PDB file of C-alpha atoms and ligand atoms in Angstrom:
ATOM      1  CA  UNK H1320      -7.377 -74.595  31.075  1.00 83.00           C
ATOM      2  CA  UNK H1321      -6.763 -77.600  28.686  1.00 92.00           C
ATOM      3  CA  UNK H1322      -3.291 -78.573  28.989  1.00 95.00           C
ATOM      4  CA  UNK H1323      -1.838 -81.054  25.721  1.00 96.00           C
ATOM      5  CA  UNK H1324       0.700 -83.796  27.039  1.00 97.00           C
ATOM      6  CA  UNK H1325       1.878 -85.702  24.140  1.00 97.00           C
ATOM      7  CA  UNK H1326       3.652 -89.266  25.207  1.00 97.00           C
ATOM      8  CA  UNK H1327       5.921 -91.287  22.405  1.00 97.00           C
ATOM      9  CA  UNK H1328       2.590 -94.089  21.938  1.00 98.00           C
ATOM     10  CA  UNK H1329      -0.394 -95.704  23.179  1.00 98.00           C
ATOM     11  CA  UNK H1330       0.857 -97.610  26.147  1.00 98.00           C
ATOM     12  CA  UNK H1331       1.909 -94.334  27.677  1.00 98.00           C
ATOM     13  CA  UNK H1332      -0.695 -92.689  27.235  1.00 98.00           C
ATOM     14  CA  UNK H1333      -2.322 -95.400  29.188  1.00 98.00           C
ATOM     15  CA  UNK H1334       0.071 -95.271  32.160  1.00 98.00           C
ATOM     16  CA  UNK H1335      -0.270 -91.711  32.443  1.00 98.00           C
ATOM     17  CA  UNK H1336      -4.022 -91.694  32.515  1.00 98.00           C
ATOM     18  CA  UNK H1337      -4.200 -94.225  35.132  1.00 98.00           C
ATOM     19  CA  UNK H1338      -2.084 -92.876  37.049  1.00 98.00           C
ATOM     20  CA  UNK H1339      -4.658 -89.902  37.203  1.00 98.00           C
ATOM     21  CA  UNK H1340      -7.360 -91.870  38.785  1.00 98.00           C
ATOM     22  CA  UNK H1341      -4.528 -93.842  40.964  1.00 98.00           C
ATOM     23  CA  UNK H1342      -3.664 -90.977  42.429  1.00 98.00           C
ATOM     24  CA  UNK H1343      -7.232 -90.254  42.975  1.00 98.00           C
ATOM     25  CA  UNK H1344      -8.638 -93.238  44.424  1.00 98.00           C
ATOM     26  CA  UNK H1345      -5.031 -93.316  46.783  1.00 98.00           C
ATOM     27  CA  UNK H1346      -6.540 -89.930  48.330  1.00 98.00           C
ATOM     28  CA  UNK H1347      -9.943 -90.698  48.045  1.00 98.00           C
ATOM     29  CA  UNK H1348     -11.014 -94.214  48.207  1.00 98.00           C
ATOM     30  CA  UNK H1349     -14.628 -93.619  47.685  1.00 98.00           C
ATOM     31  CA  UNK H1350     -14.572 -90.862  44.847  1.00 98.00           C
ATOM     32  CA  UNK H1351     -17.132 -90.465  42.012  1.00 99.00           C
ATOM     33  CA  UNK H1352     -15.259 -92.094  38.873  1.00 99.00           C
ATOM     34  CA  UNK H1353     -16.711 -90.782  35.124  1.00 99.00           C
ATOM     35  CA  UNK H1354     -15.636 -94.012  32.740  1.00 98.00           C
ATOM     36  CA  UNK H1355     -16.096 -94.209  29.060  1.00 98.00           C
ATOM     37  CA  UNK H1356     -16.550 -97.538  26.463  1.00 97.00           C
ATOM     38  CA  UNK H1357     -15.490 -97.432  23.298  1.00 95.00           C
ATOM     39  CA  UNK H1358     -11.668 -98.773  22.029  1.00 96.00           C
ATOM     40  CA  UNK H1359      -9.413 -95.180  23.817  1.00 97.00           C
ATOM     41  CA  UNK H1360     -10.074 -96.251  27.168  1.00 98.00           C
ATOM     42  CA  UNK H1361      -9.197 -99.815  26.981  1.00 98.00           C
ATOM     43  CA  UNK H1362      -4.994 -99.612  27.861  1.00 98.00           C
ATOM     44  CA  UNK H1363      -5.620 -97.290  31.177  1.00 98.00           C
ATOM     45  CA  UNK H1364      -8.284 -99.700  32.255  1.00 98.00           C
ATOM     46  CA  UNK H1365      -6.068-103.143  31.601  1.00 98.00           C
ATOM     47  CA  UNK H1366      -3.031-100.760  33.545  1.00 98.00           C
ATOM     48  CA  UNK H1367      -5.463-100.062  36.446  1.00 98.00           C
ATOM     49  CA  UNK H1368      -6.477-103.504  36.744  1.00 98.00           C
ATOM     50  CA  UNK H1369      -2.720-104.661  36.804  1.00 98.00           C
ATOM     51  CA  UNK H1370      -2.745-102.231  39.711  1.00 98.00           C
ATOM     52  CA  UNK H1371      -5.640-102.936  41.579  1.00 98.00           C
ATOM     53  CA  UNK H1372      -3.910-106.985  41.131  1.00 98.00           C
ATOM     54  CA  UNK H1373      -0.047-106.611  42.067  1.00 98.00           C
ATOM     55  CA  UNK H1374      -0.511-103.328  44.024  1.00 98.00           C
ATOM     56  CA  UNK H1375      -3.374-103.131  45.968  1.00 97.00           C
ATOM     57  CA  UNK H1376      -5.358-100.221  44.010  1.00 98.00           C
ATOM     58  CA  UNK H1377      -8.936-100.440  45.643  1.00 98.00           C
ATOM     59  CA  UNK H1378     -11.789 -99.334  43.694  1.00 98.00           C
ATOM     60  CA  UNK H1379     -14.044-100.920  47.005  1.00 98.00           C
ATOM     61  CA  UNK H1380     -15.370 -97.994  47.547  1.00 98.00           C
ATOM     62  CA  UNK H1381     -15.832 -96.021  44.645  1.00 98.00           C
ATOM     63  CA  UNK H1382     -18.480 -95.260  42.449  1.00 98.00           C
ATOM     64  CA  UNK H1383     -19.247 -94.880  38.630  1.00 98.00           C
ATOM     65  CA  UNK H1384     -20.983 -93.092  36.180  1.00 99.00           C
ATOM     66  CA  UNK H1385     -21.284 -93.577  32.485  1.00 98.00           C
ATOM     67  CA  UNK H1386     -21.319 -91.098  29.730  1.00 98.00           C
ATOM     68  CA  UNK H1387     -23.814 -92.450  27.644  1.00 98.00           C
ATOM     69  CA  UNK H1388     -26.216 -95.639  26.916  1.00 98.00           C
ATOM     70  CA  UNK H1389     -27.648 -97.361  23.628  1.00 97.00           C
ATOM     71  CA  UNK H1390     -31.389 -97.613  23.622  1.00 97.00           C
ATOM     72  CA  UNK H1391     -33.069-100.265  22.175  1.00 95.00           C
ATOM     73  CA  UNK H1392     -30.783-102.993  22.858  1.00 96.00           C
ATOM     74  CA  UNK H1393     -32.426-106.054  25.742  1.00 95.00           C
ATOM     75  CA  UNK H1394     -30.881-105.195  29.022  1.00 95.00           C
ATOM     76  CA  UNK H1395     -28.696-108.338  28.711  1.00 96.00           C
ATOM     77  CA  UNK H1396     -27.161-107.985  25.512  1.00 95.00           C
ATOM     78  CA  UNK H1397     -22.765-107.565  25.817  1.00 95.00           C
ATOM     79  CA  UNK H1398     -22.777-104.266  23.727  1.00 95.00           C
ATOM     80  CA  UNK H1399     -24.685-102.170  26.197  1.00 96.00           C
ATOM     81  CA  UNK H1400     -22.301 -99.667  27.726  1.00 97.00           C
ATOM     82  CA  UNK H1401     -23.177-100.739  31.106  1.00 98.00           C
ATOM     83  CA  UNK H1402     -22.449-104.055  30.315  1.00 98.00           C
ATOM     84  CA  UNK H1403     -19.047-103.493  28.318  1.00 97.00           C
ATOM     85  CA  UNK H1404     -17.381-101.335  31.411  1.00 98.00           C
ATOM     86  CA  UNK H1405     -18.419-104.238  34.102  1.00 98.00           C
ATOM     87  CA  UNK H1406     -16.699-106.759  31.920  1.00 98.00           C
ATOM     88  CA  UNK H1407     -13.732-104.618  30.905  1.00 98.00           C
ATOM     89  CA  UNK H1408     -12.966-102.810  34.330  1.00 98.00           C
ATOM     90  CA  UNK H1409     -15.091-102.559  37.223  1.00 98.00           C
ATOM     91  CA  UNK H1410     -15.771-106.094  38.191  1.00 98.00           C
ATOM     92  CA  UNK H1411     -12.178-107.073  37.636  1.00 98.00           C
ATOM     93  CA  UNK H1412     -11.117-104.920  40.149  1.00 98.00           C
ATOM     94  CA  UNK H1413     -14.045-105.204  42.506  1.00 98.00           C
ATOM     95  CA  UNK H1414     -16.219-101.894  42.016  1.00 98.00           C
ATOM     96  CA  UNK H1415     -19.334-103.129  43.452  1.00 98.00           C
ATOM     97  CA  UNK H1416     -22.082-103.658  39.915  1.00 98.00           C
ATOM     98  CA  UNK H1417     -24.826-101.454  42.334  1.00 98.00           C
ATOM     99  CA  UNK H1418     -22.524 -98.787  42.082  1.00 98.00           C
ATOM    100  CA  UNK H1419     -22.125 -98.275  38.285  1.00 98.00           C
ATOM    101  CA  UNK H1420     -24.335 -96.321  36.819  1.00 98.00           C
ATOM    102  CA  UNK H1421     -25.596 -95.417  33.827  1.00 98.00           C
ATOM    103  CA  UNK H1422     -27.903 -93.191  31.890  1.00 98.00           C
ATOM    104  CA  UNK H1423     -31.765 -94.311  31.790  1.00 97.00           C
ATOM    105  CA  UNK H1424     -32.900 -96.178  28.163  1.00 97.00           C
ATOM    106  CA  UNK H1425     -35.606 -97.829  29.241  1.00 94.00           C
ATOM    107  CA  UNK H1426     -37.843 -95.271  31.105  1.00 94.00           C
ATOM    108  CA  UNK H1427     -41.119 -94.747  29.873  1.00 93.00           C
ATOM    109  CA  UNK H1428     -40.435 -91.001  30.574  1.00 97.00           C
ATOM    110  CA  UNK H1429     -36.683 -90.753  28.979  1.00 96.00           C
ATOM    111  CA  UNK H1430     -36.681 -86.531  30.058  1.00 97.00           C
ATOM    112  CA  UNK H1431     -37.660 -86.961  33.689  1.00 98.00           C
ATOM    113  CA  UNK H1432     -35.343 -89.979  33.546  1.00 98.00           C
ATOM    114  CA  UNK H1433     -32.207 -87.677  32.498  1.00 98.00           C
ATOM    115  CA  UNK H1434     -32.754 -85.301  34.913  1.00 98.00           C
ATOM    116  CA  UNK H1435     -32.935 -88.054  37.714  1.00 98.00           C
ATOM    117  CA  UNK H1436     -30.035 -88.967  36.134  1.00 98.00           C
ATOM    118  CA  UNK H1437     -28.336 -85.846  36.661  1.00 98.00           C
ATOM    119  CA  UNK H1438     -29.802 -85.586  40.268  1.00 98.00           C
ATOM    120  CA  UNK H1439     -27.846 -89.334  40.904  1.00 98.00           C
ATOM    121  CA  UNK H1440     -24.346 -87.970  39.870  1.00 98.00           C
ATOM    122  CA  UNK H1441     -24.981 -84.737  42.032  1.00 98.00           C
ATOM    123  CA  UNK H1442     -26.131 -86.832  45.020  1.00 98.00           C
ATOM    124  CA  UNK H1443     -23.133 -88.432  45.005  1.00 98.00           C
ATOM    125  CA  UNK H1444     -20.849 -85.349  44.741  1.00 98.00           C
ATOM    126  CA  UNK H1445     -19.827 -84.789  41.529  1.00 98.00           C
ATOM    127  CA  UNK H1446     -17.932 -86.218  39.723  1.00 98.00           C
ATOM    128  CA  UNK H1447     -14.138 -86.253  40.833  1.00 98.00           C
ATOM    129  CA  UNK H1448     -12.851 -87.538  37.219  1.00 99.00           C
ATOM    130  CA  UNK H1449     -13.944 -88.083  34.269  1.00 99.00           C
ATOM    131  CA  UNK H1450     -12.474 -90.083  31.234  1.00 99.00           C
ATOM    132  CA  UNK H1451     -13.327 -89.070  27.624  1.00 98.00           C
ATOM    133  CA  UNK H1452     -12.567 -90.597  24.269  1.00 98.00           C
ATOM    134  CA  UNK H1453     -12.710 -88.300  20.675  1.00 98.00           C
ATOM    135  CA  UNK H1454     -14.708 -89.130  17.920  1.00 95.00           C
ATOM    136  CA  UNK H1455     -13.568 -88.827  14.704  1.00 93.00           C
ATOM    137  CA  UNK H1456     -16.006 -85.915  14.130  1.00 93.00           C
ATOM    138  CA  UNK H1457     -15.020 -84.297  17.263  1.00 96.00           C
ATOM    139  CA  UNK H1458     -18.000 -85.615  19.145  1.00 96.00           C
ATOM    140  CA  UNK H1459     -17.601 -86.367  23.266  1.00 98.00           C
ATOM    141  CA  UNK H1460     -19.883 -89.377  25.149  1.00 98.00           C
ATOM    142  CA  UNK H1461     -22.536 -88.900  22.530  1.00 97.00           C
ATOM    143  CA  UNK H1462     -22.730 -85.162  21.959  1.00 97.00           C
ATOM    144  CA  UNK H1463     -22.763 -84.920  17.405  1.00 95.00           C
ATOM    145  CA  UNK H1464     -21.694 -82.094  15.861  1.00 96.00           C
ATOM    146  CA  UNK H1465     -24.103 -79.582  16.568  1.00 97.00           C
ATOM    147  CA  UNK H1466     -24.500 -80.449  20.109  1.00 98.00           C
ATOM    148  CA  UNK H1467     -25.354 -77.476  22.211  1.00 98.00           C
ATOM    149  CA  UNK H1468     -22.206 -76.407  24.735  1.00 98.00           C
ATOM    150  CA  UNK H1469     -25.197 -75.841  27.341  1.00 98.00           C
ATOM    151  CA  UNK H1470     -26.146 -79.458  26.954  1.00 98.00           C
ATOM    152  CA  UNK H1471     -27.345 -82.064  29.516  1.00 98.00           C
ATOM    153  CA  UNK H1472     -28.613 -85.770  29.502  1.00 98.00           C
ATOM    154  CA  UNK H1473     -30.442 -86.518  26.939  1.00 98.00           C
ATOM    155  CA  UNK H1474     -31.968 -89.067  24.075  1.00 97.00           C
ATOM    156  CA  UNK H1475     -29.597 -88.386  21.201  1.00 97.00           C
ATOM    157  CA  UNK H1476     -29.202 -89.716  17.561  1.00 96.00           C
ATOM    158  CA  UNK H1477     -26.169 -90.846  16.250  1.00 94.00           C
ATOM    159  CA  UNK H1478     -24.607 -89.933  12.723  1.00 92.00           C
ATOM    160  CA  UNK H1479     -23.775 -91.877  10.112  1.00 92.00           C
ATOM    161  CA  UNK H1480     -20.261 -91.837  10.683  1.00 90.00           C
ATOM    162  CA  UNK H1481     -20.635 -92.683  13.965  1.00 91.00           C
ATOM    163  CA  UNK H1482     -22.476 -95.678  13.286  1.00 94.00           C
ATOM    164  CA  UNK H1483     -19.962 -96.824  10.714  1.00 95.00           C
ATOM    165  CA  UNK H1484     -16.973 -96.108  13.569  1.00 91.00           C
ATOM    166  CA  UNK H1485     -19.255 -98.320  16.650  1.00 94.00           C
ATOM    167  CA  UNK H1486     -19.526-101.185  13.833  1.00 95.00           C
ATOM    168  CA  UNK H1487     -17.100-102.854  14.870  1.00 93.00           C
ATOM    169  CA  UNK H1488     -18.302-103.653  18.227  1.00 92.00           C
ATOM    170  CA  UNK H1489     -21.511-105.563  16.289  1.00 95.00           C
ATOM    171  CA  UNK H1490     -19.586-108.079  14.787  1.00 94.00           C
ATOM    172  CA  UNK H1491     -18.614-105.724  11.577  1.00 95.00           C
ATOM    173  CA  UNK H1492     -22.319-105.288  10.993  1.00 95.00           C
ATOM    174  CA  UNK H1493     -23.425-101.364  11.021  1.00 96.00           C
ATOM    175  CA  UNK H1494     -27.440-102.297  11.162  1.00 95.00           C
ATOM    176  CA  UNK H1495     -26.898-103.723  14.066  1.00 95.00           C
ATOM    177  CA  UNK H1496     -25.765-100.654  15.828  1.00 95.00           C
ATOM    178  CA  UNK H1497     -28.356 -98.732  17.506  1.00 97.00           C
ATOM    179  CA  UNK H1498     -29.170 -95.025  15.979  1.00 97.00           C
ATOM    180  CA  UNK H1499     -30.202 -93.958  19.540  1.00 97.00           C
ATOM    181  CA  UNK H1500     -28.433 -93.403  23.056  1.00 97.00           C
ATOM    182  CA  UNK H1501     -29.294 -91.297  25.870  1.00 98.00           C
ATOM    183  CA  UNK H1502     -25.869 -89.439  26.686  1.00 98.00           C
ATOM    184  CA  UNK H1503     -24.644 -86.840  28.776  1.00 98.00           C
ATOM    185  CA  UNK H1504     -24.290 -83.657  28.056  1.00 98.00           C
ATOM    186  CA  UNK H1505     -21.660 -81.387  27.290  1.00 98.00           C
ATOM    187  CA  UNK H1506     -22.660 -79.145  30.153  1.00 98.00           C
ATOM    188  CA  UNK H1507     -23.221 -82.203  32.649  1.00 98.00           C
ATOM    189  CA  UNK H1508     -19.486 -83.751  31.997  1.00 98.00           C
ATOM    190  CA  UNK H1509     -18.361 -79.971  32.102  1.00 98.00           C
ATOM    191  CA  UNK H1510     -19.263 -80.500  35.720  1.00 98.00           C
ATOM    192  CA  UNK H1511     -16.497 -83.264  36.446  1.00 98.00           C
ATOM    193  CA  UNK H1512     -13.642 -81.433  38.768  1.00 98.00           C
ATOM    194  CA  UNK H1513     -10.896 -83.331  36.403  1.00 98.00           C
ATOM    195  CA  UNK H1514     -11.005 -84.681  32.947  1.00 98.00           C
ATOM    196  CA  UNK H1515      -8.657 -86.207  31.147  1.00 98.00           C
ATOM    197  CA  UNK H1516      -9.588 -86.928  27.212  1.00 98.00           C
ATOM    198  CA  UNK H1517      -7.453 -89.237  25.747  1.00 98.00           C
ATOM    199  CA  UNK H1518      -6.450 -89.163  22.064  1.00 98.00           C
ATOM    200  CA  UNK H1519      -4.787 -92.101  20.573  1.00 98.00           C
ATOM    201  CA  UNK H1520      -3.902 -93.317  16.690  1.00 98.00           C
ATOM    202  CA  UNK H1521      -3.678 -92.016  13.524  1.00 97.00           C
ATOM    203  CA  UNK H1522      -7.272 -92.011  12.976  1.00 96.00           C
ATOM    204  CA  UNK H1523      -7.849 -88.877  15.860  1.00 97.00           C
ATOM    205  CA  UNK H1524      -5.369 -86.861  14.119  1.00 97.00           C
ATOM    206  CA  UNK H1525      -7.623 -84.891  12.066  1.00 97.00           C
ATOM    207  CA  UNK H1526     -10.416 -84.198  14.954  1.00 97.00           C
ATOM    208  CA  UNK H1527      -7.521 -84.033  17.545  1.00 97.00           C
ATOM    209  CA  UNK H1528      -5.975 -80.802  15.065  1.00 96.00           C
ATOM    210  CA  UNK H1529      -9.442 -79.223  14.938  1.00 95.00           C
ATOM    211  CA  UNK H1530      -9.730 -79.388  18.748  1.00 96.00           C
ATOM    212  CA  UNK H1531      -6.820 -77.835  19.207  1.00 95.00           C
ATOM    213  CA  UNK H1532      -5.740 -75.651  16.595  1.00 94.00           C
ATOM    214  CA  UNK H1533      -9.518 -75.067  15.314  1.00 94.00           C
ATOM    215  CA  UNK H1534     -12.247 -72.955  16.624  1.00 94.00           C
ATOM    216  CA  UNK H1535     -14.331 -73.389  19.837  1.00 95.00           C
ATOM    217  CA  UNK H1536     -17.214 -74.297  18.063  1.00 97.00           C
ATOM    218  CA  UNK H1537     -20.510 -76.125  18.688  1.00 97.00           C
ATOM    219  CA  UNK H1538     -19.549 -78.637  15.352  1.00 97.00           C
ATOM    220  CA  UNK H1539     -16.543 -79.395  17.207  1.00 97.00           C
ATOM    221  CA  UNK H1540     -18.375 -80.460  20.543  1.00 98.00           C
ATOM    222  CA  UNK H1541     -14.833 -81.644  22.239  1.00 98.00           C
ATOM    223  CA  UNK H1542     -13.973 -77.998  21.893  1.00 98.00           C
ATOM    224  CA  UNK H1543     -15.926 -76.842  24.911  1.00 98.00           C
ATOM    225  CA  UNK H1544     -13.196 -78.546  27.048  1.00 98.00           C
ATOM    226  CA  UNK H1545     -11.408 -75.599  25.997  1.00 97.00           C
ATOM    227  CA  UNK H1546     -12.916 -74.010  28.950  1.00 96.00           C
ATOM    228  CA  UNK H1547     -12.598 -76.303  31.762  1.00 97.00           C
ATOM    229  CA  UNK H1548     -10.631 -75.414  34.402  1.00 97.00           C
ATOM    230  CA  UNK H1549      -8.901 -78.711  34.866  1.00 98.00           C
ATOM    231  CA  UNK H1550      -8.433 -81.035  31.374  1.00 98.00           C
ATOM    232  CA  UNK H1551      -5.786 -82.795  30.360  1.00 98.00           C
ATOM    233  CA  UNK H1552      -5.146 -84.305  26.640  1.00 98.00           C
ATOM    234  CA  UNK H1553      -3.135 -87.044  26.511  1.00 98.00           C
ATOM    235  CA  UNK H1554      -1.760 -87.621  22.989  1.00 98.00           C
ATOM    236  CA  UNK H1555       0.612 -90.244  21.298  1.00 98.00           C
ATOM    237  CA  UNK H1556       3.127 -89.236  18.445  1.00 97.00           C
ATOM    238  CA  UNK H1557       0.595 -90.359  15.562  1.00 97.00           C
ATOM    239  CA  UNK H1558      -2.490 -88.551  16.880  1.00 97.00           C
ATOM    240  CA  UNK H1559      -0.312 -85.508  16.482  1.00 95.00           C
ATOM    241  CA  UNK H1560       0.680 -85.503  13.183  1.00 94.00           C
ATOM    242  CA  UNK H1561      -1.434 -82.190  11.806  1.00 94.00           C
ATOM    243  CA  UNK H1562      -0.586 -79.964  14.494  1.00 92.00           C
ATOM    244  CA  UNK H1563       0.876 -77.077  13.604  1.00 87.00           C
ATOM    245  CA  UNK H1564       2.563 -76.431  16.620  1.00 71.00           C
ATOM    246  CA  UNK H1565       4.226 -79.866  18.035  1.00 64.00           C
TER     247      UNK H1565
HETATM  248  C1  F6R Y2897     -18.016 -93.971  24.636  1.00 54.75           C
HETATM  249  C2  F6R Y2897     -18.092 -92.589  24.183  1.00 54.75           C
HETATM  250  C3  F6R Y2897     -17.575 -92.155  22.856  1.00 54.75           C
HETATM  251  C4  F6R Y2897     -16.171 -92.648  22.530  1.00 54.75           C
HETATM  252  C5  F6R Y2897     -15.752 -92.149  21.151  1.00 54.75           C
HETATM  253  C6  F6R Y2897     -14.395 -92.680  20.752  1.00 54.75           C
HETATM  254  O1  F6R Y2897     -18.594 -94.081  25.923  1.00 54.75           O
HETATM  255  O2  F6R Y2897     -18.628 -91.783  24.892  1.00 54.75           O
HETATM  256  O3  F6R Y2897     -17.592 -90.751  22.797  1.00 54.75           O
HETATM  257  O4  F6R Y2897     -15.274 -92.195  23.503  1.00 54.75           O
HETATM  258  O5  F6R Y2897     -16.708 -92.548  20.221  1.00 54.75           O
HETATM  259  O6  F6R Y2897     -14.501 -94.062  20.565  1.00 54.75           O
HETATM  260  P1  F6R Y2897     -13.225 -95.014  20.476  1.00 54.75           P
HETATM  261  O7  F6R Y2897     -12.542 -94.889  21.778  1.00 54.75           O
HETATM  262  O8  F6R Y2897     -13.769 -96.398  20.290  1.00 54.75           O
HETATM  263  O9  F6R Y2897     -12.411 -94.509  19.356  1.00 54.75           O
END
């Protein structure tokens, strides 16, 4: 079941999602954390880091797996995903770097390197919870329009639109922004126990009314969610806007 929890704005949206994986990592200190880049994400990571600071949230013992990865960019450079989540979350609140993981780019075999991939998360349990952001064209990690619902890692392409959205993290510049990245797939995050897919700003409003109010459909690859057992949506007031029902 997808459940819809719309909050008045952003901030507590943000309080509400992290107090999903507090809860969590309360009960179990060493679960299997799903974490997402991109701009959504950003106000539940600052609150958990306030926790893990003035309350003693540990994140010691957990571990983490990413949805997706650019290819193509050096190892070093800030804008890979792997990079971006160590400087924005995990080592600020001590989730040891050999414990983040995310999907292969630089395998000379990408395929066999996916399903290792897969075989990684699954070695270490499952995943116990995983955060998602919305595209603008409905797409979740890096699953496009199109994406099949059955789905798993994978070297992906990203559209145009895309591209133009993920500018912003290249200094305004869209060429600089890679057109590939190995993601997950819609039937790997399927596999997370909990999800919670946050929807935020006026700019979701549109893909956050097809998701809900549109068909389940393959060019709306958020839709699958649909099915999940356990996925909650947080919303604020201006991502709501073109529901029907609110
Ligand atoms: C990032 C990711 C993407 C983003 C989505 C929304 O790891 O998987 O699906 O969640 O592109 O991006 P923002 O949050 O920047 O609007």
């Amino acid at each position: 079941m997808m459940a819809v929890r719309v909050l008045p704005t952003a901030q507590e949206v943000a309080v509400a999602a992290a107090d999903l994986f507090d809860e969590l990592l309360r009960r179990q200190p060493d679960a299997v954390l799903g974490l997402a880049t991109g701009s959504t994400p950003l106000g539940m990571y600052d609150e958990l880091i306030r926790r893990h600071d003035q309350e003693g949230l540990s994140f010691a013992e957990a571990r983490a797996f990413l949805l997706d990865e650019y290819v193509g960019l050096p190892r070093e450079h800030p804008g890979r995903y792997r990079n971006v989540i160590l400087r924005q979350l995990t080592d600020r609140v001590g989730l040891p770097a050999h414990r983040v993981h995310a999907p292969p780019v630089e395998s000379p075999d990408l395929a066999a390197a996916c399903v290792t991939y897969e075989g990684k998360i699954a070695d270490a349990g499952g995943v116990d919870l995983q955060v998602l952001g919305l595209g603008t064209d409905g797409h979740i990690a890096f699953n496009m329009p199109g994406s099949e619902f059955t789905s798993r890692t994978r070297l992906t392409t990203l559209t145009e639109q895309t591209v133009l959205d993920n500018a912003r993290f290249f200094g305004g510049d869209a060429t600089l922004v890679p057109r590939e990245a190995v993601t997950q797939g819609l039937a790997t995050i399927m596999q997370a126990r909990s999800i919670v897919l946050i929807v935020t700003g006026a700019g979701k409003a549109a893909a956050l009314h097809s998701l809900v109010e549109g068909p389940l459909s393959e060019q709306m690859p958020a839709s699958v969610l649909r099915d999940h057992p356990r996925t909650t949506v947080l919303v604020d007031q201006v991502a709501v806007q073109l529901l029907s029902l609110r």
